[in-house]
Amino acid sequence: MAFQTHPGSVAALAALLASPVLAQDSSVTLSPVTIVSSADDETISETITAEEIETRQPATLNELFAQSPEVVVSGANRMAAQKIYVRGIEETMLNVTVDGAKLGGNMYAHSGNFGIDPDLLKRVEVEAGAGSALAGPGALGGAIRYETKDPEDLLLPGRDQGYMLKLSAQTNGRRVTPGLAFYGTPDERFGYLVYLTKSWADDYKDGEGNKVADTGNDPLDALVKLRFRPADGHELSFSTTYRRDNGRRAYRSNFGIPPGLPDAIPEDQKLGWRSTSVSYRYNPAGDPLVDMTVSAYDTHSRLLRDIEVRQVSEWDTRGLDIRNRSDFGQVALTYGYDYGWTRSRGESGAGLGGSERGENHGLYVQADYTPTEQWLLSAGLRYDRATLRDLNGNDYKGVHFSPNLRLRYEPTEGLALFASWGEAFRGVQPVEGLTLIWPLGLGPQTDTSLTGELARTAELGAEWDRDGWRAGISGFTSKIEDKIRSWQGRGSPWFRENDGEIESRGITAHLGRSWQNWSADLRFSHIDVKYNDEPVSPGDWLDGVTPGGDKIVLALGYQMPAQNLEIGWTSTVVLKQTDLPADFQLDELPGYDVHDLTVTWRPARNQSYSLALTNIFDEQYLDHSTAYYGVDGWSNLYETGRSLRLSGTIRF
């Protein structure tokens, strides 16, 4: 495959790479490239760090989670179509937040709901399955928490203000992304960060050298953060994140469709979202009983189909959370109240329109008890009261208490055994805005007695971390009962009804070691997803599920401290999937393997340069989560073929 770039992009990148060294201290701390577990929060199953993001240079969500054993992203690199699944459960059934702001739900079944430049992130946490009472309302399949960077993450040592220039380029699709940031902490009380990135990219090519239609994009991302500490123990913070991603896209962009079919005809679409969160924290020194945080958020998402008869879909979420943590020594309590308001709205140039609104009031408490250094017992309880008024004025109400329990025992240094069980509840949700403008409206077969959906998750496992070795294994089972389905059949009114049960079960395991300048980590996951006791296929995307299967990730790292270099190799192997529904036309989903090489050079504290060669052997493959067209098992929405990526960052 011939590599291509935008005119002048290589020259611009070369100029950046050739910039003079601005700091002579070349000391650097390198870490192995891997997804790590969090020791600070027992409910976190995976964490992606800023160091890993810097090394791998992901530009989209599927690249961000490419090496995750429990997370998959559908839609290939067609940004506007990407949806995240955790253990086979779609993101719309998770509690997804950015800096504490809860993201919106479903704007359009054939479109994604969220996108962000991964370079803005310093941490991503994945909490798989129903669990802690602190995960928030509606976390049926768990939670994903995106945390953006702070001024301290970019400031040079000894500096209180600065700015950063970044440029990255990718050969496949000729992607170019410049970035600019201003930040500082002028004194101990005040901090600020303004971060902007802009991308330009053409359609990329798959592993066979074929262009994948309608995958070009030019998103603009912005981040603004402010922090003020008026006195000891008091902190005010503000964060807003914005994305605009407009372009020519297929009407049903989540499908890979043969050219010429109506669903594949490109149209102008404008997709954007904004999230804003503000919080106040009061944590007086010397008082272990008071660590209080009051936070509020507002999120708005909007999709415009700029066609002859324009269509608009919007999703708004607003909320409040008041919580406190009290430490009594062996017992620590976190308790509080949260409120969420959700609205879905649709509008058509033909004069059709409508909206649905929902609310949720929640009370929660989570207790951590450590009777000895070896034992941890965590127990919690959530109370949720959810309401919804639908398009026709019908009212839905659901009330539920959701308990959870977790036990962790460390019989010897480095070894931990754990077991957990938890529930999560979600009330009846609004439907997507584009359904609300359906000419035939809401049908009489809608079940107006619906109260909500209930998830239960149980997990059992063990971890080992000692003398450079790390290992772990866990088994889990999750069930979502009373699954509510909103269905729109062509030529008939749409309706919502209870549609049965989702079950996700499986095992995850990992083994790794660090010695001298080397690191090696091997991860494996086997996930089995069923809908009403039947296996699922990529054709079941409308039900919020995707096939699980078997995934193996091998990550190798080598550090060269004298040269300030870090080299990484990653191999991702997905085995073929044969457990499919009887009416699915394919006997199996083909397996595939992808191999990546990364090199990171930090010649000085203020400079970092990265090279990544992804999909080295030019594998042509479909992610098993990407929706197929109809039930015939056909799609051309292939993942990106071989690509060379270069990135350079200088901080002043």
XYZ file of C-alpha atoms in Angstrom:
652
model
C 0.000 0.000 0.000
C 1.345 3.418 -0.921
C 1.445 5.928 1.923
C -0.089 9.336 1.167
C -0.133 12.618 3.037
C -1.631 16.076 2.712
C 0.704 18.471 0.879
C 3.033 20.127 3.312
C 2.063 17.954 6.266
C 5.316 15.991 6.333
C 7.342 19.167 5.996
C 5.444 20.778 8.844
C 5.913 17.742 11.025
C 9.600 17.554 10.174
C 9.987 21.190 11.186
C 8.385 20.427 14.506
C 10.552 17.368 15.050
C 13.644 19.420 14.259
C 12.847 22.137 16.804
C 15.747 22.889 19.112
C 15.916 21.295 22.493
C 14.632 23.822 24.989
C 15.579 22.034 28.171
C 18.878 20.307 28.754
C 17.702 17.981 31.512
C 16.925 14.800 29.585
C 15.910 12.601 32.518
C 12.780 10.596 31.760
C 10.641 8.025 33.500
C 9.338 5.304 31.222
C 6.578 2.837 31.942
C 5.385 -0.278 30.110
C 2.601 0.244 27.600
C -0.406 -1.648 28.929
C -3.906 -1.286 30.237
C -3.670 -1.479 34.004
C -6.050 -2.176 36.823
C -6.719 0.507 39.389
C -5.695 -0.199 42.946
C -7.476 2.881 44.265
C -11.023 1.834 43.355
C -11.897 -1.831 43.701
C -14.774 -1.505 41.220
C -12.594 -0.358 38.312
C -11.878 -3.205 35.900
C -9.688 -1.266 33.440
C -7.823 2.020 33.249
C -6.285 3.669 30.196
C -3.623 6.204 31.158
C -2.327 9.375 29.522
C 1.045 7.667 28.952
C -0.592 4.940 26.895
C -2.564 7.487 24.886
C 0.626 9.441 24.161
C 2.411 6.299 22.998
C -0.294 4.752 20.793
C -1.671 8.050 19.383
C -5.313 6.944 19.027
C -7.450 9.385 17.043
C -10.846 7.743 17.544
C -12.734 5.745 20.164
C -12.146 2.374 18.519
C -8.401 3.072 18.513
C -8.551 4.224 22.139
C -10.104 0.920 23.265
C -8.397 -1.320 20.683
C -6.351 -3.208 23.269
C -9.084 -3.460 25.896
C -10.151 -7.050 26.590
C -13.705 -6.159 27.696
C -14.537 -3.154 25.485
C -15.282 -3.073 21.753
C -16.322 -0.202 19.490
C -18.550 -0.637 16.445
C -18.555 1.516 13.325
C -14.880 1.053 12.372
C -13.128 4.440 11.971
C -16.310 6.105 10.746
C -16.367 8.465 13.755
C -20.011 9.450 13.469
C -21.097 5.795 13.707
C -19.009 4.603 16.659
C -20.705 3.036 19.677
C -18.990 1.479 22.692
C -19.889 -1.905 24.181
C -18.684 -3.173 27.568
C -18.955 -6.947 27.907
C -21.346 -6.851 24.947
C -23.652 -4.158 26.435
C -24.132 -0.898 24.515
C -23.051 2.462 25.953
C -26.687 3.647 26.168
C -27.097 1.196 29.078
C -23.997 2.490 30.892
C -23.382 5.611 32.941
C -20.912 7.538 30.738
C -19.402 10.780 32.068
C -16.810 13.378 31.101
C -15.365 15.190 34.130
C -18.472 14.146 36.048
C -20.961 15.349 33.417
C -23.286 12.559 32.322
C -23.419 12.179 28.554
C -26.624 11.916 26.549
C -28.357 8.828 25.313
C -29.503 7.904 21.832
C -29.947 10.599 19.150
C -30.281 8.202 16.221
C -30.022 4.424 16.127
C -27.692 4.520 13.087
C -25.376 7.155 14.560
C -22.893 7.334 17.400
C -23.533 9.474 20.452
C -20.140 10.677 21.616
C -16.677 11.448 20.301
C -13.589 13.177 21.650
C -9.952 13.636 20.709
C -8.191 11.133 23.023
C -5.295 13.588 23.359
C -7.485 15.692 25.680
C -7.765 12.791 28.116
C -5.507 11.907 30.988
C -7.471 8.895 32.207
C -10.306 6.587 31.189
C -11.882 4.267 33.744
C -14.127 1.335 32.870
C -16.369 -0.175 35.522
C -17.822 -3.320 33.997
C -21.202 -4.565 35.202
C -23.606 -3.390 37.879
C -21.736 -2.693 41.106
C -21.024 0.250 43.376
C -23.819 2.572 44.512
C -21.459 5.396 43.522
C -21.634 4.448 39.811
C -24.701 6.661 39.450
C -28.231 5.983 38.186
C -28.934 3.723 35.246
C -25.574 1.924 35.223
C -27.022 -1.389 33.996
C -23.852 -2.446 32.199
C -21.453 -0.432 34.345
C -19.796 2.939 33.803
C -17.188 4.677 31.666
C -15.539 7.773 33.136
C -13.479 10.090 30.938
C -11.224 12.498 32.824
C -9.618 15.337 30.881
C -6.194 16.817 31.522
C -5.446 19.456 34.165
C -2.916 22.314 34.061
C -0.538 20.364 36.291
C -0.403 17.577 33.706
C 1.197 19.928 31.162
C 3.261 22.384 33.224
C 7.021 22.057 33.114
C 8.838 21.666 36.460
C 9.385 25.010 38.143
C 6.956 26.834 35.830
C 3.587 28.308 36.787
C 2.378 29.075 33.230
C 3.013 27.720 29.768
C 1.744 26.725 26.369
C 1.996 23.633 24.221
C 2.198 23.010 20.477
C 1.401 19.618 19.018
C 1.213 18.215 15.513
C 0.351 14.687 14.485
C -0.096 13.087 11.071
C -1.274 9.751 9.739
C -0.647 8.343 6.273
C -3.808 6.242 5.858
C -6.568 8.749 5.246
C -4.021 11.577 5.205
C -5.043 12.734 8.666
C -3.401 15.889 10.048
C -4.143 17.144 13.565
C -2.584 20.302 15.042
C -3.156 21.133 18.698
C -2.609 24.186 20.907
C -2.942 24.591 24.663
C -2.522 27.423 27.165
C -2.385 26.624 30.873
C -1.090 27.742 34.210
C -1.336 28.038 37.966
C -0.311 31.686 38.519
C -0.680 31.225 42.269
C -1.812 28.558 44.703
C -5.427 29.603 44.361
C -6.039 29.697 40.603
C -5.500 27.317 37.688
C -6.607 27.346 34.056
C -6.354 25.289 30.855
C -7.507 25.993 27.296
C -6.906 23.145 24.842
C -7.879 23.107 21.129
C -7.376 20.423 18.466
C -8.526 20.247 14.859
C -8.315 17.331 12.415
C -8.575 16.947 8.665
C -8.842 13.469 7.186
C -9.918 11.839 3.929
C -11.508 8.429 3.525
C -9.099 5.757 4.745
C -8.220 2.450 3.065
C -8.760 -1.039 4.420
C -6.188 -3.830 4.445
C -6.827 -4.637 0.781
C -6.220 -1.037 -0.301
C -9.909 -0.260 -0.892
C -11.247 3.106 0.181
C -13.899 2.891 2.917
C -16.581 5.339 1.877
C -17.710 8.302 3.989
C -14.994 7.912 6.632
C -13.343 11.297 6.124
C -13.969 13.896 8.809
C -12.686 17.165 10.244
C -13.695 17.352 13.931
C -12.939 20.331 16.147
C -12.403 19.642 19.862
C -12.106 22.188 22.665
C -11.527 21.945 26.408
C -11.660 24.737 28.997
C -10.962 24.128 32.703
C -10.813 26.591 35.589
C -10.038 26.013 39.255
C -10.203 28.415 42.196
C -9.213 27.766 45.824
C -10.357 30.805 47.839
C -9.221 29.341 51.173
C -7.802 26.178 52.689
C -10.233 23.314 52.285
C -12.344 25.054 49.622
C -12.156 24.406 45.884
C -14.314 25.543 42.963
C -13.852 23.965 39.540
C -15.336 24.389 36.075
C -14.929 22.194 33.000
C -16.480 22.363 29.548
C -15.790 20.089 26.586
C -17.002 20.692 23.054
C -16.908 18.799 19.766
C -18.161 19.713 16.307
C -17.982 17.014 13.624
C -19.710 17.861 10.326
C -19.451 16.025 7.031
C -20.917 13.933 4.233
C -22.219 10.658 5.651
C -24.397 7.764 4.666
C -27.986 7.986 5.883
C -27.388 4.856 7.963
C -23.717 5.346 8.724
C -23.355 2.345 11.059
C -23.889 -0.016 8.109
C -21.411 -1.082 5.475
C -23.714 -0.862 2.472
C -23.177 -1.521 -1.249
C -22.958 1.750 -3.198
C -26.174 2.713 -4.943
C -28.588 1.527 -2.268
C -30.700 4.351 -0.751
C -29.250 3.779 2.718
C -25.738 4.400 1.346
C -26.387 7.707 -0.446
C -24.284 10.388 1.294
C -25.963 13.397 2.850
C -24.798 16.440 4.805
C -24.876 15.856 8.556
C -23.859 18.109 11.417
C -23.071 16.380 14.684
C -21.986 18.109 17.873
C -22.066 17.908 21.625
C -21.095 19.988 24.631
C -20.730 19.062 28.292
C -20.268 21.491 31.176
C -19.692 20.660 34.827
C -19.153 22.824 37.904
C -18.304 21.607 41.380
C -17.515 22.834 44.854
C -15.483 20.761 47.290
C -15.166 21.393 51.022
C -12.493 19.313 52.762
C -11.299 21.007 55.951
C -7.912 19.871 57.232
C -8.039 17.716 60.322
C -11.705 16.790 60.002
C -12.053 13.192 58.737
C -15.847 13.390 58.813
C -16.206 16.071 56.160
C -15.142 15.726 52.531
C -18.139 17.154 50.712
C -18.592 17.749 46.996
C -21.500 19.505 45.314
C -21.481 19.207 41.526
C -23.822 20.068 38.683
C -23.665 19.395 34.962
C -25.372 20.183 31.668
C -24.857 18.207 28.443
C -26.309 18.868 25.013
C -26.010 16.712 21.873
C -27.409 17.557 18.456
C -27.607 15.801 15.082
C -28.818 17.685 12.000
C -29.621 15.860 8.772
C -29.242 18.760 6.360
C -31.407 17.282 3.622
C -34.314 18.551 1.542
C -36.664 18.123 4.503
C -34.249 18.773 7.353
C -34.367 16.658 10.498
C -32.974 17.474 13.937
C -32.427 15.168 16.905
C -31.332 16.521 20.300
C -30.561 14.981 23.658
C -30.139 17.012 26.861
C -29.064 15.867 30.303
C -28.803 17.961 33.440
C -28.037 16.869 36.928
C -26.873 17.505 40.454
C -24.854 15.380 42.875
C -24.295 16.133 46.570
C -22.046 13.706 48.410
C -19.879 13.482 51.498
C -17.265 11.042 52.723
C -16.776 10.423 56.424
C -13.800 8.429 57.676
C -14.314 6.720 61.051
C -11.060 4.752 61.008
C -11.936 1.196 60.086
C -15.161 2.351 58.443
C -15.498 4.941 55.670
C -18.925 6.075 54.474
C -19.726 7.829 51.199
C -23.318 8.974 50.951
C -25.397 11.497 49.074
C -28.180 12.471 46.706
C -28.207 12.768 42.927
C -30.757 14.138 40.491
C -30.922 13.721 36.735
C -33.135 15.280 34.072
C -33.220 13.983 30.511
C -34.955 15.230 27.390
C -35.050 13.844 23.870
C -36.407 16.122 21.146
C -37.038 15.734 17.431
C -37.943 18.305 14.816
C -38.656 18.030 11.112
C -38.804 20.626 8.377
C -42.157 19.077 7.458
C -43.623 20.420 10.678
C -43.408 17.218 12.728
C -41.874 17.311 16.185
C -42.062 16.031 19.709
C -40.167 15.444 22.920
C -40.019 13.110 25.898
C -38.718 13.998 29.363
C -37.526 11.866 32.242
C -36.268 12.438 35.779
C -34.432 10.384 38.371
C -33.995 11.082 42.082
C -31.406 8.928 43.840
C -30.156 8.399 47.379
C -27.056 6.291 47.961
C -24.600 5.082 50.571
C -21.439 3.002 50.182
C -19.565 1.708 53.245
C -15.977 0.365 53.238
C -14.992 -1.652 56.307
C -11.370 -2.753 56.891
C -11.259 -4.805 60.132
C -7.645 -5.818 59.395
C -5.044 -5.071 56.741
C -6.023 -8.303 54.990
C -9.797 -7.772 54.762
C -12.015 -5.266 52.987
C -15.790 -5.459 53.088
C -17.724 -2.985 50.970
C -21.511 -2.749 50.978
C -23.853 -0.193 49.501
C -27.429 0.674 48.682
C -29.080 2.938 46.099
C -32.670 4.174 46.056
C -33.899 5.407 42.677
C -37.226 6.962 41.762
C -37.558 7.368 37.988
C -40.349 9.033 35.999
C -41.022 9.652 32.302
C -43.699 11.418 30.273
C -43.886 10.127 26.725
C -44.927 11.728 23.452
C -48.623 10.969 24.042
C -48.667 12.196 27.635
C -48.437 8.760 29.274
C -46.623 8.732 32.633
C -44.228 5.967 33.730
C -42.879 5.534 37.250
C -40.324 3.135 38.693
C -38.932 2.819 42.221
C -36.186 0.419 43.272
C -33.607 -0.288 46.000
C -30.322 -1.607 44.546
C -27.908 -3.288 47.009
C -24.309 -4.332 46.406
C -21.663 -6.270 48.303
C -17.928 -6.786 47.730
C -15.400 -8.804 49.728
C -11.618 -8.702 49.281
C -9.095 -10.823 51.192
C -5.290 -10.692 50.984
C -3.964 -13.869 52.671
C -0.368 -12.990 51.853
C 1.583 -10.131 50.368
C 0.752 -9.647 46.693
C -2.201 -12.058 46.585
C -5.823 -10.884 46.683
C -9.071 -12.853 46.413
C -12.334 -11.027 45.752
C -16.039 -11.606 45.197
C -18.817 -9.137 44.428
C -22.524 -8.910 43.701
C -24.573 -5.870 42.808
C -27.756 -4.493 41.312
C -28.537 -1.451 39.166
C -31.882 0.012 38.101
C -32.885 2.258 35.219
C -36.297 3.787 34.666
C -38.074 4.043 31.321
C -35.971 6.189 28.987
C -36.892 8.669 26.233
C -36.554 7.414 22.666
C -34.317 8.975 20.046
C -35.313 12.311 18.547
C -35.611 11.032 14.971
C -38.201 8.487 16.119
C -40.215 11.264 17.757
C -40.842 12.779 14.316
C -42.113 9.492 12.882
C -45.310 10.465 11.046
C -47.408 7.654 12.546
C -46.363 8.467 16.122
C -46.719 6.183 19.138
C -48.797 3.075 18.618
C -51.524 1.740 20.947
C -49.590 -1.499 21.612
C -47.179 0.475 23.817
C -47.077 -0.978 27.333
C -47.805 1.999 29.600
C -47.312 -0.125 32.751
C -43.535 -0.330 32.258
C -41.472 0.661 35.324
C -37.854 0.137 34.273
C -34.995 -2.313 33.787
C -32.973 -4.191 36.409
C -29.408 -5.529 36.151
C -27.586 -7.957 38.427
C -23.857 -8.733 38.249
C -21.804 -11.305 40.167
C -18.021 -11.650 39.919
C -15.343 -13.843 41.485
C -11.596 -13.617 41.016
C -8.007 -13.439 42.206
C -5.004 -11.148 41.620
C -1.250 -11.508 42.131
C 1.306 -8.676 42.067
C 4.751 -9.332 43.533
C 8.438 -9.467 42.590
C 7.815 -8.078 39.132
C 5.073 -10.581 38.342
C 1.398 -9.685 37.938
C -1.511 -11.998 37.176
C -5.234 -12.236 37.638
C -8.351 -14.106 36.678
C -12.027 -13.359 37.179
C -15.343 -14.828 36.133
C -18.543 -12.833 35.863
C -22.202 -13.085 34.977
C -24.549 -10.170 34.299
C -28.260 -10.149 33.574
C -30.460 -7.254 32.490
C -34.074 -8.146 33.195
C -37.220 -6.524 31.784
C -35.266 -5.071 28.853
C -37.330 -2.293 27.272
C -37.307 -2.111 23.497
C -38.516 0.825 21.435
C -39.352 -0.374 17.948
C -40.311 1.453 14.789
C -41.561 -0.752 11.992
C -41.784 0.745 8.526
C -45.411 1.558 7.716
C -46.605 1.219 11.305
C -46.494 3.320 14.504
C -43.571 2.859 16.866
C -44.020 1.428 20.339
C -42.133 0.490 23.508
C -42.520 -2.783 25.344
C -40.703 -5.243 27.569
C -38.659 -7.498 25.327
C -37.012 -9.976 27.666
C -33.513 -10.474 29.092
C -29.866 -9.855 28.198
C -27.228 -12.138 29.695
C -23.473 -11.567 29.510
C -21.054 -13.995 31.127
C -17.406 -14.820 30.743
C -13.889 -14.833 32.121
C -10.927 -12.478 31.870
C -7.324 -13.320 32.686
C -3.960 -11.593 32.503
C -0.310 -12.456 33.123
C 2.613 -10.054 33.055
C 6.120 -9.394 34.236
C 8.561 -6.483 34.404
C 12.299 -7.137 34.616
C 15.230 -4.827 33.988
C 14.185 -2.734 30.960
C 11.578 -5.193 29.694
C 7.864 -5.635 30.275
C 5.416 -8.206 28.924
C 1.667 -8.483 29.455
C -0.750 -11.060 28.101
C -4.514 -10.540 28.437
C -7.380 -12.837 27.495
C -11.147 -12.462 27.575
C -13.975 -14.826 26.728
C -17.420 -13.212 26.702
C -20.695 -14.901 25.829
C -23.717 -12.651 25.178
C -27.294 -13.902 24.817
C -30.608 -12.173 24.229
C -33.598 -14.159 25.505
C -31.381 -17.254 25.772
C -30.303 -16.994 22.110
C -26.787 -16.046 20.926
C -26.497 -12.604 19.356
C -24.988 -11.463 16.072
C -23.873 -8.105 14.633
C -27.407 -7.912 13.246
C -28.785 -7.488 16.800
C -27.312 -3.988 17.194
C -30.781 -2.437 17.516
C -31.270 -4.362 20.781
C -28.183 -2.793 22.358
C -26.044 -5.940 22.283
C -23.137 -7.281 20.277
C -21.314 -10.638 20.155
C -18.606 -11.192 22.732
C -16.161 -13.890 21.703
C -12.482 -14.476 22.473
C -9.812 -11.785 22.448
C -6.075 -12.035 23.199
C -3.778 -9.047 23.622
C 0.009 -9.307 23.941
C 1.909 -6.118 24.850
C 5.725 -5.992 24.964
C 7.762 -3.002 26.055
C 11.472 -2.173 26.094
C 13.041 0.919 27.648
C 16.336 2.514 26.634
C 16.954 5.106 29.373
C 20.284 6.308 27.989
C 18.609 7.204 24.687
C 15.307 8.320 26.302
C 13.491 5.809 24.115
C 10.592 3.455 24.751
C 9.648 0.766 22.236
C 6.391 -1.156 22.315
C 4.858 -4.012 20.360
C 1.221 -5.050 20.602
C -0.516 -8.022 19.017
C -4.303 -8.274 19.176
C -5.896 -11.563 18.175
C -9.656 -12.032 17.898
C -10.749 -15.632 17.363
C -13.541 -16.560 14.989
C -17.054 -16.465 16.431
C -19.260 -19.481 15.708
C -21.953 -19.083 18.381
C -24.483 -17.218 16.232
C -28.281 -17.200 15.807
C -29.805 -19.840 13.556
C -31.297 -17.201 11.215
C -27.981 -15.412 10.690
C -26.722 -16.164 7.192
C -23.056 -16.650 8.126
C -21.772 -19.743 9.913
C -19.044 -17.731 11.594
C -17.550 -14.280 12.047
C -13.962 -14.569 10.757
C -11.132 -14.114 13.209
C -8.289 -11.679 12.667
C -4.989 -10.515 14.144
C -3.536 -6.991 14.188
C 0.019 -6.006 15.142
C 1.315 -2.539 16.056
C 4.734 -1.030 16.738
C 5.301 2.166 18.730
C 8.415 4.211 19.459
C 8.433 7.153 21.875
C 11.390 9.527 22.280
C 11.570 12.137 25.035
C 14.868 14.005 24.489
C 13.961 16.631 27.097
C 11.314 17.356 29.680
C 9.520 19.704 27.339
C 9.555 17.476 24.254
C 7.968 14.190 23.221
C 7.955 12.523 19.802
C 6.112 9.351 18.875
C 6.020 7.016 15.921
C 3.382 4.317 15.523
C 3.059 1.778 12.735
C -0.400 0.250 13.077
C -1.850 -2.852 11.413
C 1.636 -3.657 10.166
C 0.603 -6.634 8.040
C -2.334 -4.796 6.418
C -5.057 -7.099 7.726
C -8.485 -6.581 6.163
C -11.069 -7.259 8.844
C -14.435 -6.366 10.319
C -14.801 -5.803 14.036
C -17.363 -8.303 15.322
C -19.378 -5.471 16.885
C -19.910 -3.532 13.648
C -23.513 -3.789 12.451
C -24.242 -5.905 9.391
C -26.663 -4.819 6.716
C -29.945 -6.640 7.319
C -29.488 -10.259 8.351
C -27.450 -11.408 5.356
C -24.120 -11.060 7.130
C -22.733 -8.533 4.667
C -20.719 -5.383 5.370
C -17.924 -3.370 3.784
C -17.258 -1.166 6.814
C -13.747 -2.514 7.305
C -11.242 -1.263 9.860
C -8.201 0.829 8.898
C -5.369 -0.867 7.032
C -1.659 -0.225 7.579
C -0.868 3.305 8.691
C 2.170 5.273 9.812
C 1.588 7.894 12.504
C 3.952 10.609 13.662
C 3.443 13.004 16.521
C 5.497 15.769 18.091
C 4.805 17.844 21.214
C 6.723 20.822 22.582
C 5.878 22.623 25.818
C 7.132 26.105 26.619
